[in-house]
Amino acid sequence: MLDSMKITRRQSEIRQSLAELAGKETPSEDEVRSMETLDTEYRQNEVRFRAAITAEDTERREAGEELETRSDAEYAEMMGQFEMRQVALALDEGRSLDGQTAEIVQELRSAGGYQGIPVPWEALEVRNTVAAGTPDPMRTAPIIDRLFANSVAAQMGVQMVNVGVGELEYPVTTSAVTAGWATNETADVPGPTAYVTTDRPLSPDHNLGINMEITRKAMKQSGAGLEQAVRRDMNGAIGEAVDRAVFQGSGSAGEPTGVIAGAAGFGITETPIDAAASYAAFRAAVVRFITANAASGGADVNLLLRPEIFDGMDDNLLTGTAVSEWDRLVAKVGNVVLSSNALATPSGSPAESIGIMTTSAGGVAPAFVGTWGAVDLIRDPYTKAKSGALLLTALTTMDVTVSRPVQTEILTGLQ
C-alpha cells in the first residue's frame, strides 16, 4: 500500500477518535492528554502526507516513462523474431512452426479466425522491402510533450491552499494599535485602540476547464502511454492559466480577480515610474518595503518583470564599466523572475510594462491561491464514438486572494 494511503487512513482514525473525545463535556486528564497527543500526531502526519505525495508523484512519472518505452521495445523485439521462412515452409511442405513464430501465430489465431496462417503486420513491415530496395521500418516513439511556462506564482512566494469543501477565510489585522507613555505618575496610558481585522476570503466561484479530443490515430500511435501524456499536457495548460489568472485575472467572464486588477480593492500600493527601468527605481521600492517592516533587506524581495525589461536594462551599461543596470539589480534583489505569461505585453509609445514586487514577511505568503479538491478528469468515450475519438475534460475550481497588501507593490510605467 502507498504511504500516502496509509497516512490518509491513520488521519481518518485520528479524526474519529478526536470527535469522540471532543464530544465529552468533562473530559478527564487522561482524555485531555490523549487529545493533545492525537492533535500533535495529526499535524505531523500532514507534513508526512505532503512529502509522500511528492515522492510518489516522482515515482509515477519515472515508472510511466519507463512503461511508455519498455512495452513498445519488447513488442518490437518479439515481432522481430517472427520468421517468414517458417510460414513459407509450412504452406509449401506442411512443416510445423516452432519458437517465437509459433507463439505469435497461436496468439493471433486466438484473437480471430483465419483460414491460412496469420502474419502480423509488423513482420511484413520489417521484412519486406520498399520500391527502392531498402528496408524502412518505423516505430512510433513516446510522445514529446508541449512546452509550458514555468510556474511563476510559486517563485513569487504565492502559496497554494487546497480546500475540501466550502470557503476559506483569512482574517488580517488592519488596526493601528500603538504604545504610549503615561504623562505622569497618576496618569493613564493612552488608549484603548480598537483591534480591527479585514477578512480575505477564498470562494469556489471560478471554474477552469480544458477540453481535448484525442483522435483514433493518436491512440493507435501511442497506446497506453498516451493517457499519461495527455494528463501532463492538461496539467501544464492548467498551470499556465493559473499563473496568468493570479496576476492578470480580470475578475470578470469567470476569471478570478488577480493581483493587478484587484490592486485597489486589496489595498496594494501602485507606484508610477514612467521612465526607463533602472536599478534606482527598484532600489527605492525595496527601501519602501523595509520601511514598512515587510522586508529586512533586498534578499527578502521577489521581483517579477517582462523579458523586454531585462533586454533594456542589460543593454544599459554604467559609464566606463562593463556592469549593466541589470547586473546591479540581480546582485541586490533576492529573486528576479522573468515571464511573458504572467504579465501583459508592453504597450504604448514608448512601450511600457508593469513590475510586481512581493515579500513573504513573517512566514506569511503575499497571496493565496485556493484550489478545491483535485483536478476532475472526465472521460467521454461516447460523443465521438463514430470516429473512434476520445474526449477528455479536466475541471478545477480556484480563487485568488491577497493576505497583507503591504507585502506587494506594483510598479507601473516601466519603459
mmCIF file of C-alpha atoms in Angstrom:
data_model
loop_
_atom_site.group_PDB
_atom_site.id
_atom_site.type_symbol
_atom_site.label_atom_id
_atom_site.label_comp_id
_atom_site.label_asym_id
_atom_site.label_seq_id
_atom_site.Cartn_x
_atom_site.Cartn_y
_atom_site.Cartn_z
ATOM 1 C CA MET A 1 0.000 0.000 0.000
ATOM 2 C CA LEU A 2 1.227 3.523 -0.786
ATOM 3 C CA ASP A 3 2.500 5.570 2.150
ATOM 4 C CA SER A 4 0.023 8.348 1.319
ATOM 5 C CA MET A 5 -2.882 5.901 1.621
ATOM 6 C CA LYS A 6 -1.594 4.607 4.973
ATOM 7 C CA ILE A 7 -1.306 8.171 6.284
ATOM 8 C CA THR A 8 -4.788 9.035 4.986
ATOM 9 C CA ARG A 9 -6.311 6.058 6.815
ATOM 10 C CA ARG A 10 -4.480 6.960 10.015
ATOM 11 C CA GLN A 11 -5.709 10.559 9.733
ATOM 12 C CA SER A 12 -9.266 9.272 9.436
ATOM 13 C CA GLU A 13 -8.810 7.187 12.591
ATOM 14 C CA ILE A 14 -7.397 10.184 14.461
ATOM 15 C CA ARG A 15 -10.309 12.413 13.411
ATOM 16 C CA GLN A 16 -12.776 9.789 14.600
ATOM 17 C CA SER A 17 -11.007 9.487 17.981
ATOM 18 C CA LEU A 18 -10.834 13.272 18.371
ATOM 19 C CA ALA A 19 -14.518 13.591 17.579
ATOM 20 C CA GLU A 20 -15.380 11.107 20.333
ATOM 21 C CA LEU A 21 -13.167 12.878 22.885
ATOM 22 C CA ALA A 22 -14.325 16.372 21.903
ATOM 23 C CA GLY A 23 -17.943 15.342 22.423
ATOM 24 C CA LYS A 24 -17.394 14.796 26.143
ATOM 25 C CA GLU A 25 -18.411 17.749 28.295
ATOM 26 C CA THR A 26 -15.986 16.998 31.145
ATOM 27 C CA PRO A 27 -13.042 15.008 29.809
ATOM 28 C CA SER A 28 -10.594 13.507 32.292
ATOM 29 C CA GLU A 29 -6.914 14.472 32.454
ATOM 30 C CA ASP A 30 -6.001 11.310 30.555
ATOM 31 C CA GLU A 31 -8.505 12.158 27.832
ATOM 32 C CA VAL A 32 -7.162 15.719 27.561
ATOM 33 C CA ARG A 33 -3.609 14.376 27.220
ATOM 34 C CA SER A 34 -4.872 11.904 24.628
ATOM 35 C CA MET A 35 -6.425 14.745 22.620
ATOM 36 C CA GLU A 36 -3.137 16.687 22.708
ATOM 37 C CA THR A 37 -1.194 13.605 21.584
ATOM 38 C CA LEU A 38 -3.618 12.883 18.736
ATOM 39 C CA ASP A 39 -3.585 16.533 17.639
ATOM 40 C CA THR A 40 0.240 16.546 17.525
ATOM 41 C CA GLU A 41 0.289 13.303 15.537
ATOM 42 C CA TYR A 42 -2.333 14.669 13.120
ATOM 43 C CA ARG A 43 -0.249 17.786 12.367
ATOM 44 C CA GLN A 44 2.908 15.702 11.898
ATOM 45 C CA ASN A 45 1.039 13.378 9.525
ATOM 46 C CA GLU A 46 0.017 16.362 7.380
ATOM 47 C CA VAL A 47 3.707 17.085 6.731
ATOM 48 C CA ARG A 48 4.412 13.395 6.067
ATOM 49 C CA PHE A 49 1.448 13.197 3.690
ATOM 50 C CA ARG A 50 2.710 16.106 1.551
ATOM 51 C CA ALA A 51 6.173 14.540 1.403
ATOM 52 C CA ALA A 52 4.712 11.139 0.455
ATOM 53 C CA ILE A 53 2.590 12.666 -2.315
ATOM 54 C CA THR A 54 5.649 14.453 -3.754
ATOM 55 C CA ALA A 55 7.772 11.293 -3.667
ATOM 56 C CA GLU A 56 5.044 9.112 -5.159
ATOM 57 C CA ASP A 57 4.388 11.608 -7.959
ATOM 58 C CA THR A 58 8.062 11.451 -8.945
ATOM 59 C CA GLU A 59 7.980 7.643 -8.862
ATOM 60 C CA ARG A 60 4.816 7.586 -11.018
ATOM 61 C CA ARG A 61 6.431 9.841 -13.614
ATOM 62 C CA GLU A 62 9.575 7.707 -13.763
ATOM 63 C CA ALA A 63 7.565 4.499 -13.970
ATOM 64 C CA GLY A 64 5.308 5.974 -16.646
ATOM 65 C CA GLU A 65 8.270 7.000 -18.791
ATOM 66 C CA GLU A 66 9.752 3.520 -18.443
ATOM 67 C CA LEU A 67 6.486 1.804 -19.356
ATOM 68 C CA GLU A 68 5.964 4.060 -22.372
ATOM 69 C CA THR A 69 9.226 2.897 -23.887
ATOM 70 C CA ARG A 70 9.543 -0.639 -22.470
ATOM 71 C CA SER A 71 6.271 -2.055 -23.809
ATOM 72 C CA ASP A 72 6.954 -0.781 -27.317
ATOM 73 C CA ALA A 73 10.525 -2.045 -27.273
ATOM 74 C CA GLU A 74 9.546 -5.515 -26.063
ATOM 75 C CA TYR A 75 6.759 -5.788 -28.636
ATOM 76 C CA ALA A 76 9.056 -4.679 -31.454
ATOM 77 C CA GLU A 77 11.718 -7.178 -30.327
ATOM 78 C CA MET A 78 9.186 -10.025 -30.261
ATOM 79 C CA MET A 79 7.923 -9.216 -33.756
ATOM 80 C CA GLY A 80 11.494 -9.022 -34.967
ATOM 81 C CA GLN A 81 11.824 -12.766 -34.203
ATOM 82 C CA PHE A 82 8.893 -13.733 -36.462
ATOM 83 C CA GLU A 83 10.281 -15.792 -39.391
ATOM 84 C CA MET A 84 8.537 -15.590 -42.736
ATOM 85 C CA ARG A 85 10.718 -18.547 -43.827
ATOM 86 C CA GLN A 86 8.833 -20.833 -41.432
ATOM 87 C CA VAL A 87 5.476 -19.655 -42.822
ATOM 88 C CA ALA A 88 6.621 -20.373 -46.384
ATOM 89 C CA LEU A 89 7.833 -23.883 -45.450
ATOM 90 C CA ALA A 90 4.618 -24.613 -43.552
ATOM 91 C CA LEU A 91 2.476 -23.684 -46.575
ATOM 92 C CA ASP A 92 4.752 -25.496 -49.025
ATOM 93 C CA GLU A 93 5.778 -28.631 -47.101
ATOM 94 C CA GLY A 94 3.413 -28.730 -44.138
ATOM 95 C CA ARG A 95 6.316 -28.191 -41.749
ATOM 96 C CA SER A 96 5.378 -27.368 -38.153
ATOM 97 C CA LEU A 97 6.014 -23.904 -36.784
ATOM 98 C CA ASP A 98 8.263 -23.518 -33.753
ATOM 99 C CA GLY A 99 9.783 -20.915 -31.460
ATOM 100 C CA GLN A 100 8.595 -17.324 -31.345
ATOM 101 C CA THR A 101 6.859 -17.654 -34.716
ATOM 102 C CA ALA A 102 4.585 -20.452 -33.412
ATOM 103 C CA GLU A 103 3.696 -18.406 -30.309
ATOM 104 C CA ILE A 104 2.780 -15.324 -32.339
ATOM 105 C CA VAL A 105 0.641 -17.346 -34.781
ATOM 106 C CA GLN A 106 -1.140 -19.072 -31.885
ATOM 107 C CA GLU A 107 -1.847 -15.729 -30.238
ATOM 108 C CA LEU A 108 -3.249 -14.295 -33.468
ATOM 109 C CA ARG A 109 -5.483 -17.340 -34.010
ATOM 110 C CA SER A 110 -6.917 -16.995 -30.509
ATOM 111 C CA ALA A 111 -7.911 -13.403 -31.303
ATOM 112 C CA GLY A 112 -9.702 -14.178 -34.604
ATOM 113 C CA GLY A 113 -10.414 -16.838 -37.203
ATOM 114 C CA TYR A 114 -8.034 -17.401 -40.116
ATOM 115 C CA GLN A 115 -8.173 -19.954 -42.943
ATOM 116 C CA GLY A 116 -4.425 -19.747 -43.541
ATOM 117 C CA ILE A 117 -1.505 -18.763 -41.338
ATOM 118 C CA PRO A 118 -1.896 -15.311 -39.807
ATOM 119 C CA VAL A 119 1.074 -12.988 -40.270
ATOM 120 C CA PRO A 120 1.374 -9.839 -38.132
ATOM 121 C CA TRP A 121 1.623 -6.532 -39.933
ATOM 122 C CA GLU A 122 4.842 -5.753 -38.067
ATOM 123 C CA ALA A 123 6.545 -8.772 -39.644
ATOM 124 C CA LEU A 124 5.705 -7.524 -43.123
ATOM 125 C CA GLU A 125 6.763 -4.014 -42.206
ATOM 126 C CA VAL A 126 10.190 -5.171 -41.092
ATOM 127 C CA ARG A 127 10.930 -7.974 -43.573
ATOM 128 C CA ASN A 128 9.546 -6.624 -46.826
ATOM 129 C CA THR A 129 11.480 -4.132 -48.927
ATOM 130 C CA VAL A 130 10.184 -0.885 -50.383
ATOM 131 C CA ALA A 131 10.428 0.144 -54.034
ATOM 132 C CA ALA A 132 13.973 1.440 -53.637
ATOM 133 C CA GLY A 133 15.012 -1.929 -52.211
ATOM 134 C CA THR A 134 15.923 -0.572 -48.756
ATOM 135 C CA PRO A 135 14.099 -1.742 -45.599
ATOM 136 C CA ASP A 136 12.451 1.203 -43.849
ATOM 137 C CA PRO A 137 10.865 0.009 -40.581
ATOM 138 C CA MET A 138 9.159 2.607 -38.385
ATOM 139 C CA ARG A 139 8.229 2.556 -34.717
ATOM 140 C CA THR A 140 6.445 5.480 -33.075
ATOM 141 C CA ALA A 141 8.449 6.816 -30.134
ATOM 142 C CA PRO A 142 6.923 8.159 -26.879
ATOM 143 C CA ILE A 143 5.076 11.444 -27.217
ATOM 144 C CA ILE A 144 7.104 14.653 -26.859
ATOM 145 C CA ASP A 145 5.156 16.991 -24.581
ATOM 146 C CA ARG A 146 4.391 20.627 -25.298
ATOM 147 C CA LEU A 147 6.345 23.429 -23.645
ATOM 148 C CA PHE A 148 4.630 25.449 -20.921
ATOM 149 C CA ALA A 149 5.790 28.445 -18.923
ATOM 150 C CA ASN A 150 7.317 27.555 -15.574
ATOM 151 C CA SER A 151 5.207 28.321 -12.524
ATOM 152 C CA VAL A 152 5.775 31.992 -11.724
ATOM 153 C CA ALA A 153 3.329 32.206 -8.822
ATOM 154 C CA ALA A 154 5.398 29.748 -6.749
ATOM 155 C CA GLN A 155 8.618 31.668 -7.444
ATOM 156 C CA MET A 156 6.929 34.898 -6.303
ATOM 157 C CA GLY A 157 6.012 33.348 -2.962
ATOM 158 C CA VAL A 158 2.322 32.715 -3.675
ATOM 159 C CA GLN A 159 1.006 29.842 -1.547
ATOM 160 C CA MET A 160 -1.297 27.124 -2.892
ATOM 161 C CA VAL A 161 -4.078 26.186 -0.473
ATOM 162 C CA ASN A 162 -6.265 23.132 -1.039
ATOM 163 C CA VAL A 163 -9.803 23.429 0.290
ATOM 164 C CA GLY A 164 -12.018 20.382 0.731
ATOM 165 C CA VAL A 165 -15.461 21.997 0.673
ATOM 166 C CA GLY A 166 -16.965 25.397 1.472
ATOM 167 C CA GLU A 167 -14.992 28.626 1.727
ATOM 168 C CA LEU A 168 -11.774 29.630 3.466
ATOM 169 C CA GLU A 169 -11.280 32.982 5.171
ATOM 170 C CA TYR A 170 -8.103 34.730 6.314
ATOM 171 C CA PRO A 171 -8.608 37.476 8.924
ATOM 172 C CA VAL A 172 -5.845 40.100 8.560
ATOM 173 C CA THR A 173 -5.127 42.762 11.189
ATOM 174 C CA THR A 174 -5.663 46.297 9.886
ATOM 175 C CA SER A 175 -5.782 48.288 13.131
ATOM 176 C CA ALA A 176 -3.044 50.661 14.250
ATOM 177 C CA VAL A 177 -2.677 49.694 17.899
ATOM 178 C CA THR A 178 0.149 51.798 19.340
ATOM 179 C CA ALA A 179 2.023 52.035 22.627
ATOM 180 C CA GLY A 180 2.060 55.209 24.693
ATOM 181 C CA TRP A 181 3.629 56.550 27.879
ATOM 182 C CA ALA A 182 1.742 57.831 30.885
ATOM 183 C CA THR A 183 2.401 61.574 31.164
ATOM 184 C CA ASN A 184 2.880 61.471 34.955
ATOM 185 C CA GLU A 185 2.788 59.160 37.946
ATOM 186 C CA THR A 186 -1.011 59.115 38.329
ATOM 187 C CA ALA A 187 -1.992 59.448 34.633
ATOM 188 C CA ASP A 188 -3.385 56.653 32.492
ATOM 189 C CA VAL A 189 -1.630 55.307 29.452
ATOM 190 C CA PRO A 190 -3.241 56.228 26.090
ATOM 191 C CA GLY A 191 -5.997 54.062 24.662
ATOM 192 C CA PRO A 192 -7.808 51.870 24.232
ATOM 193 C CA THR A 193 -7.429 51.398 20.483
ATOM 194 C CA ALA A 194 -9.798 49.056 18.659
ATOM 195 C CA TYR A 195 -8.233 45.893 17.272
ATOM 196 C CA VAL A 196 -9.686 45.564 13.761
ATOM 197 C CA THR A 197 -9.346 42.804 11.175
ATOM 198 C CA THR A 198 -10.256 42.529 7.499
ATOM 199 C CA ASP A 199 -11.384 39.197 6.053
ATOM 200 C CA ARG A 200 -9.657 37.842 2.935
ATOM 201 C CA PRO A 201 -11.947 35.046 1.643
ATOM 202 C CA LEU A 202 -11.340 32.323 -0.917
ATOM 203 C CA SER A 203 -14.585 31.174 -2.523
ATOM 204 C CA PRO A 204 -15.265 28.420 -5.117
ATOM 205 C CA ASP A 205 -16.747 30.740 -7.737
ATOM 206 C CA HIS A 206 -14.290 30.263 -10.603
ATOM 207 C CA ASN A 207 -14.028 27.107 -12.694
ATOM 208 C CA LEU A 208 -11.190 26.429 -15.123
ATOM 209 C CA GLY A 209 -11.566 23.678 -17.700
ATOM 210 C CA ILE A 210 -9.766 22.106 -20.634
ATOM 211 C CA ASN A 211 -11.406 20.018 -23.362
ATOM 212 C CA MET A 212 -9.298 17.750 -25.529
ATOM 213 C CA GLU A 213 -10.236 15.444 -28.379
ATOM 214 C CA ILE A 214 -7.871 12.507 -28.928
ATOM 215 C CA THR A 215 -8.131 11.022 -32.394
ATOM 216 C CA ARG A 216 -8.053 7.330 -33.141
ATOM 217 C CA LYS A 217 -4.730 7.804 -34.927
ATOM 218 C CA ALA A 218 -3.140 9.327 -31.812
ATOM 219 C CA MET A 219 -4.394 6.437 -29.664
ATOM 220 C CA LYS A 220 -3.058 3.841 -32.119
ATOM 221 C CA GLN A 221 0.308 5.562 -32.326
ATOM 222 C CA SER A 222 0.974 5.834 -28.615
ATOM 223 C CA GLY A 223 -1.062 3.154 -26.885
ATOM 224 C CA ALA A 224 -1.248 3.136 -23.102
ATOM 225 C CA GLY A 225 1.306 5.944 -22.742
ATOM 226 C CA LEU A 226 -0.997 8.424 -24.452
ATOM 227 C CA GLU A 227 -3.309 8.985 -21.489
ATOM 228 C CA GLN A 228 -0.410 9.911 -19.199
ATOM 229 C CA ALA A 229 0.951 12.271 -21.864
ATOM 230 C CA VAL A 230 -2.466 13.907 -22.141
ATOM 231 C CA ARG A 231 -2.647 14.298 -18.368
ATOM 232 C CA ARG A 232 0.749 16.029 -18.363
ATOM 233 C CA ASP A 233 -0.374 18.265 -21.201
ATOM 234 C CA MET A 234 -3.532 19.263 -19.344
ATOM 235 C CA ASN A 235 -1.604 19.831 -16.134
ATOM 236 C CA GLY A 236 0.799 22.191 -17.916
ATOM 237 C CA ALA A 237 -2.048 24.087 -19.565
ATOM 238 C CA ILE A 238 -3.866 24.496 -16.235
ATOM 239 C CA GLY A 239 -0.671 25.665 -14.514
ATOM 240 C CA GLU A 240 -0.083 28.268 -17.212
ATOM 241 C CA ALA A 241 -3.681 29.534 -16.969
ATOM 242 C CA VAL A 242 -3.490 29.722 -13.159
ATOM 243 C CA ASP A 243 -0.265 31.770 -13.324
ATOM 244 C CA ARG A 244 -1.909 34.203 -15.726
ATOM 245 C CA ALA A 245 -5.010 34.460 -13.516
ATOM 246 C CA VAL A 246 -3.024 35.095 -10.304
ATOM 247 C CA PHE A 247 -1.505 38.273 -11.742
ATOM 248 C CA GLN A 248 -3.695 39.272 -14.710
ATOM 249 C CA GLY A 249 -7.101 37.873 -13.684
ATOM 250 C CA SER A 250 -9.773 40.410 -14.643
ATOM 251 C CA GLY A 251 -12.443 39.410 -12.129
ATOM 252 C CA SER A 252 -14.973 39.099 -14.958
ATOM 253 C CA ALA A 253 -16.060 36.480 -17.520
ATOM 254 C CA GLY A 254 -15.452 33.763 -14.944
ATOM 255 C CA GLU A 255 -11.853 34.751 -14.122
ATOM 256 C CA PRO A 256 -10.785 35.388 -10.513
ATOM 257 C CA THR A 257 -9.531 38.850 -9.604
ATOM 258 C CA GLY A 258 -5.755 38.887 -9.937
ATOM 259 C CA VAL A 259 -3.160 40.995 -8.167
ATOM 260 C CA ILE A 260 -3.033 43.720 -10.839
ATOM 261 C CA ALA A 261 -6.762 44.171 -11.496
ATOM 262 C CA GLY A 262 -7.592 43.909 -7.779
ATOM 263 C CA ALA A 263 -4.794 46.162 -6.534
ATOM 264 C CA ALA A 264 -7.153 48.960 -5.444
ATOM 265 C CA GLY A 265 -9.577 46.576 -3.750
ATOM 266 C CA PHE A 266 -6.815 44.679 -1.978
ATOM 267 C CA GLY A 267 -5.081 47.913 -0.911
ATOM 268 C CA ILE A 268 -1.868 47.245 -2.840
ATOM 269 C CA THR A 269 0.382 50.253 -3.464
ATOM 270 C CA GLU A 270 0.843 51.209 -7.135
ATOM 271 C CA THR A 271 3.879 53.364 -7.822
ATOM 272 C CA PRO A 272 4.181 55.042 -11.257
ATOM 273 C CA ILE A 273 7.754 55.005 -12.580
ATOM 274 C CA ASP A 274 7.016 56.459 -16.042
ATOM 275 C CA ALA A 275 10.680 56.232 -17.020
ATOM 276 C CA ALA A 276 13.232 53.738 -18.264
ATOM 277 C CA ALA A 277 13.547 50.760 -15.922
ATOM 278 C CA SER A 278 16.574 51.286 -13.683
ATOM 279 C CA TYR A 279 18.190 49.835 -10.617
ATOM 280 C CA ALA A 280 17.453 53.067 -8.716
ATOM 281 C CA ALA A 281 13.678 52.649 -9.211
ATOM 282 C CA PHE A 282 13.684 49.101 -7.849
ATOM 283 C CA ARG A 283 16.031 50.034 -5.011
ATOM 284 C CA ALA A 284 13.574 52.727 -3.890
ATOM 285 C CA ALA A 285 10.774 50.127 -3.854
ATOM 286 C CA VAL A 286 12.903 47.798 -1.726
ATOM 287 C CA VAL A 287 13.506 50.670 0.707
ATOM 288 C CA ARG A 288 9.728 51.191 0.964
ATOM 289 C CA PHE A 289 9.346 47.515 1.832
ATOM 290 C CA ILE A 290 11.979 47.772 4.573
ATOM 291 C CA THR A 291 10.426 50.961 5.935
ATOM 292 C CA ALA A 292 7.030 49.229 6.154
ATOM 293 C CA ASN A 293 8.608 46.344 8.130
ATOM 294 C CA ALA A 294 7.702 43.954 5.283
ATOM 295 C CA ALA A 295 11.315 43.058 4.490
ATOM 296 C CA SER A 296 14.664 43.236 6.230
ATOM 297 C CA GLY A 297 16.711 43.612 3.052
ATOM 298 C CA GLY A 298 16.839 43.123 -0.693
ATOM 299 C CA ALA A 299 17.389 39.383 -0.285
ATOM 300 C CA ASP A 300 13.799 39.038 1.028
ATOM 301 C CA VAL A 301 12.232 40.556 -2.097
ATOM 302 C CA ASN A 302 10.846 38.808 -5.199
ATOM 303 C CA LEU A 303 10.587 40.815 -8.412
ATOM 304 C CA LEU A 304 8.502 39.856 -11.474
ATOM 305 C CA LEU A 305 9.336 41.518 -14.803
ATOM 306 C CA ARG A 306 8.799 41.117 -18.534
ATOM 307 C CA PRO A 307 11.739 39.834 -20.654
ATOM 308 C CA GLU A 308 11.773 43.168 -22.505
ATOM 309 C CA ILE A 309 12.803 44.916 -19.278
ATOM 310 C CA PHE A 310 15.780 42.564 -19.000
ATOM 311 C CA ASP A 311 16.718 43.399 -22.601
ATOM 312 C CA GLY A 312 16.714 47.150 -21.945
ATOM 313 C CA MET A 313 18.462 47.095 -18.569
ATOM 314 C CA ASP A 314 21.179 44.643 -19.593
ATOM 315 C CA ASP A 315 22.000 46.854 -22.577
ATOM 316 C CA ASN A 316 22.382 49.923 -20.351
ATOM 317 C CA LEU A 317 25.997 49.899 -19.114
ATOM 318 C CA LEU A 318 27.319 52.195 -16.403
ATOM 319 C CA THR A 319 29.725 54.765 -17.805
ATOM 320 C CA GLY A 320 33.257 53.433 -18.084
ATOM 321 C CA THR A 321 32.362 49.948 -16.820
ATOM 322 C CA ALA A 322 31.147 46.602 -18.123
ATOM 323 C CA VAL A 323 28.468 46.498 -15.391
ATOM 324 C CA SER A 324 24.878 46.958 -16.535
ATOM 325 C CA GLU A 325 21.789 48.158 -14.678
ATOM 326 C CA TRP A 326 20.578 44.550 -14.771
ATOM 327 C CA ASP A 327 23.777 43.288 -13.093
ATOM 328 C CA ARG A 328 23.228 45.691 -10.194
ATOM 329 C CA LEU A 329 19.604 44.643 -9.861
ATOM 330 C CA VAL A 330 20.137 40.858 -9.701
ATOM 331 C CA ALA A 331 23.055 41.349 -7.275
ATOM 332 C CA LYS A 332 20.875 43.208 -4.746
ATOM 333 C CA VAL A 333 17.378 41.703 -5.136
ATOM 334 C CA GLY A 334 16.775 38.206 -3.784
ATOM 335 C CA ASN A 335 14.794 36.639 -6.641
ATOM 336 C CA VAL A 336 14.191 38.184 -10.064
ATOM 337 C CA VAL A 337 11.667 36.299 -12.210
ATOM 338 C CA LEU A 338 11.089 36.889 -15.940
ATOM 339 C CA SER A 339 7.773 35.870 -17.508
ATOM 340 C CA SER A 340 5.910 36.572 -20.735
ATOM 341 C CA ASN A 341 2.883 34.670 -19.410
ATOM 342 C CA ALA A 342 2.159 36.268 -16.029
ATOM 343 C CA LEU A 343 2.480 39.890 -17.241
ATOM 344 C CA ALA A 344 0.842 41.552 -20.245
ATOM 345 C CA THR A 345 2.812 42.529 -23.344
ATOM 346 C CA PRO A 346 4.272 46.072 -23.145
ATOM 347 C CA SER A 347 2.157 48.656 -24.924
ATOM 348 C CA GLY A 348 2.169 52.350 -25.780
ATOM 349 C CA SER A 349 4.862 54.631 -27.173
ATOM 350 C CA PRO A 350 7.359 54.279 -25.696
ATOM 351 C CA ALA A 351 6.392 50.731 -24.749
ATOM 352 C CA GLU A 352 5.609 50.450 -21.037
ATOM 353 C CA SER A 353 5.356 47.414 -18.813
ATOM 354 C CA ILE A 354 4.475 46.527 -15.207
ATOM 355 C CA GLY A 355 6.661 45.092 -12.470
ATOM 356 C CA ILE A 356 5.461 43.343 -9.305
ATOM 357 C CA MET A 357 7.423 43.131 -6.052
ATOM 358 C CA THR A 358 6.474 40.731 -3.255
ATOM 359 C CA THR A 359 7.924 39.503 0.008
ATOM 360 C CA SER A 360 6.964 36.753 2.457
ATOM 361 C CA ALA A 361 7.009 38.657 5.743
ATOM 362 C CA GLY A 362 6.835 36.679 8.969
ATOM 363 C CA GLY A 363 6.383 33.452 7.022
ATOM 364 C CA VAL A 364 3.096 34.699 5.520
ATOM 365 C CA ALA A 365 2.738 34.462 1.738
ATOM 366 C CA PRO A 366 1.858 37.683 -0.139
ATOM 367 C CA ALA A 367 -1.080 35.944 -1.843
ATOM 368 C CA PHE A 368 -3.005 32.701 -1.687
ATOM 369 C CA VAL A 369 -4.385 30.533 -4.494
ATOM 370 C CA GLY A 370 -7.199 28.305 -3.287
ATOM 371 C CA THR A 371 -7.978 25.101 -5.151
ATOM 372 C CA TRP A 372 -10.940 22.921 -4.301
ATOM 373 C CA GLY A 373 -10.338 19.172 -4.242
ATOM 374 C CA ALA A 374 -8.350 17.738 -7.141
ATOM 375 C CA VAL A 375 -8.419 18.128 -10.911
ATOM 376 C CA ASP A 376 -11.522 16.314 -12.145
ATOM 377 C CA LEU A 377 -10.578 14.383 -15.286
ATOM 378 C CA ILE A 378 -13.723 13.228 -17.087
ATOM 379 C CA ARG A 379 -13.550 10.660 -19.872
ATOM 380 C CA ASP A 380 -16.261 10.627 -22.543
ATOM 381 C CA PRO A 381 -15.976 7.567 -24.847
ATOM 382 C CA TYR A 382 -19.412 8.035 -26.431
ATOM 383 C CA THR A 383 -19.708 11.500 -28.014
ATOM 384 C CA LYS A 384 -17.104 10.785 -30.698
ATOM 385 C CA ALA A 385 -17.661 7.033 -30.820
ATOM 386 C CA LYS A 386 -18.444 7.067 -34.556
ATOM 387 C CA SER A 387 -14.988 8.387 -35.402
ATOM 388 C CA GLY A 388 -13.249 6.376 -32.684
ATOM 389 C CA ALA A 389 -12.020 9.531 -30.972
ATOM 390 C CA LEU A 390 -11.946 10.107 -27.214
ATOM 391 C CA LEU A 391 -12.977 13.283 -25.392
ATOM 392 C CA LEU A 392 -11.279 14.280 -22.126
ATOM 393 C CA THR A 393 -12.293 17.203 -19.912
ATOM 394 C CA ALA A 394 -10.250 18.495 -16.971
ATOM 395 C CA LEU A 395 -12.060 20.730 -14.465
ATOM 396 C CA THR A 396 -10.665 22.600 -11.475
ATOM 397 C CA THR A 397 -12.072 25.258 -9.147
ATOM 398 C CA MET A 398 -9.825 28.024 -7.829
ATOM 399 C CA ASP A 399 -9.695 31.550 -6.417
ATOM 400 C CA VAL A 400 -7.067 34.190 -5.574
ATOM 401 C CA THR A 401 -6.741 36.499 -2.582
ATOM 402 C CA VAL A 402 -4.051 38.789 -1.175
ATOM 403 C CA SER A 403 -3.085 38.462 2.502
ATOM 404 C CA ARG A 404 -1.308 41.655 3.636
ATOM 405 C CA PRO A 405 -1.243 44.277 0.858
ATOM 406 C CA VAL A 406 1.911 45.831 2.332
ATOM 407 C CA GLN A 407 3.805 42.730 1.147
ATOM 408 C CA THR A 408 3.116 43.560 -2.515
ATOM 409 C CA GLU A 409 3.862 46.619 -4.648
ATOM 410 C CA ILE A 410 3.120 47.236 -8.322
ATOM 411 C CA LEU A 411 5.449 49.396 -10.380
ATOM 412 C CA THR A 412 3.782 50.918 -13.467
ATOM 413 C CA GLY A 413 5.182 52.709 -16.489
ATOM 414 C CA LEU A 414 8.432 50.759 -16.751
ATOM 415 C CA GLN A 415 9.803 51.735 -20.162
#
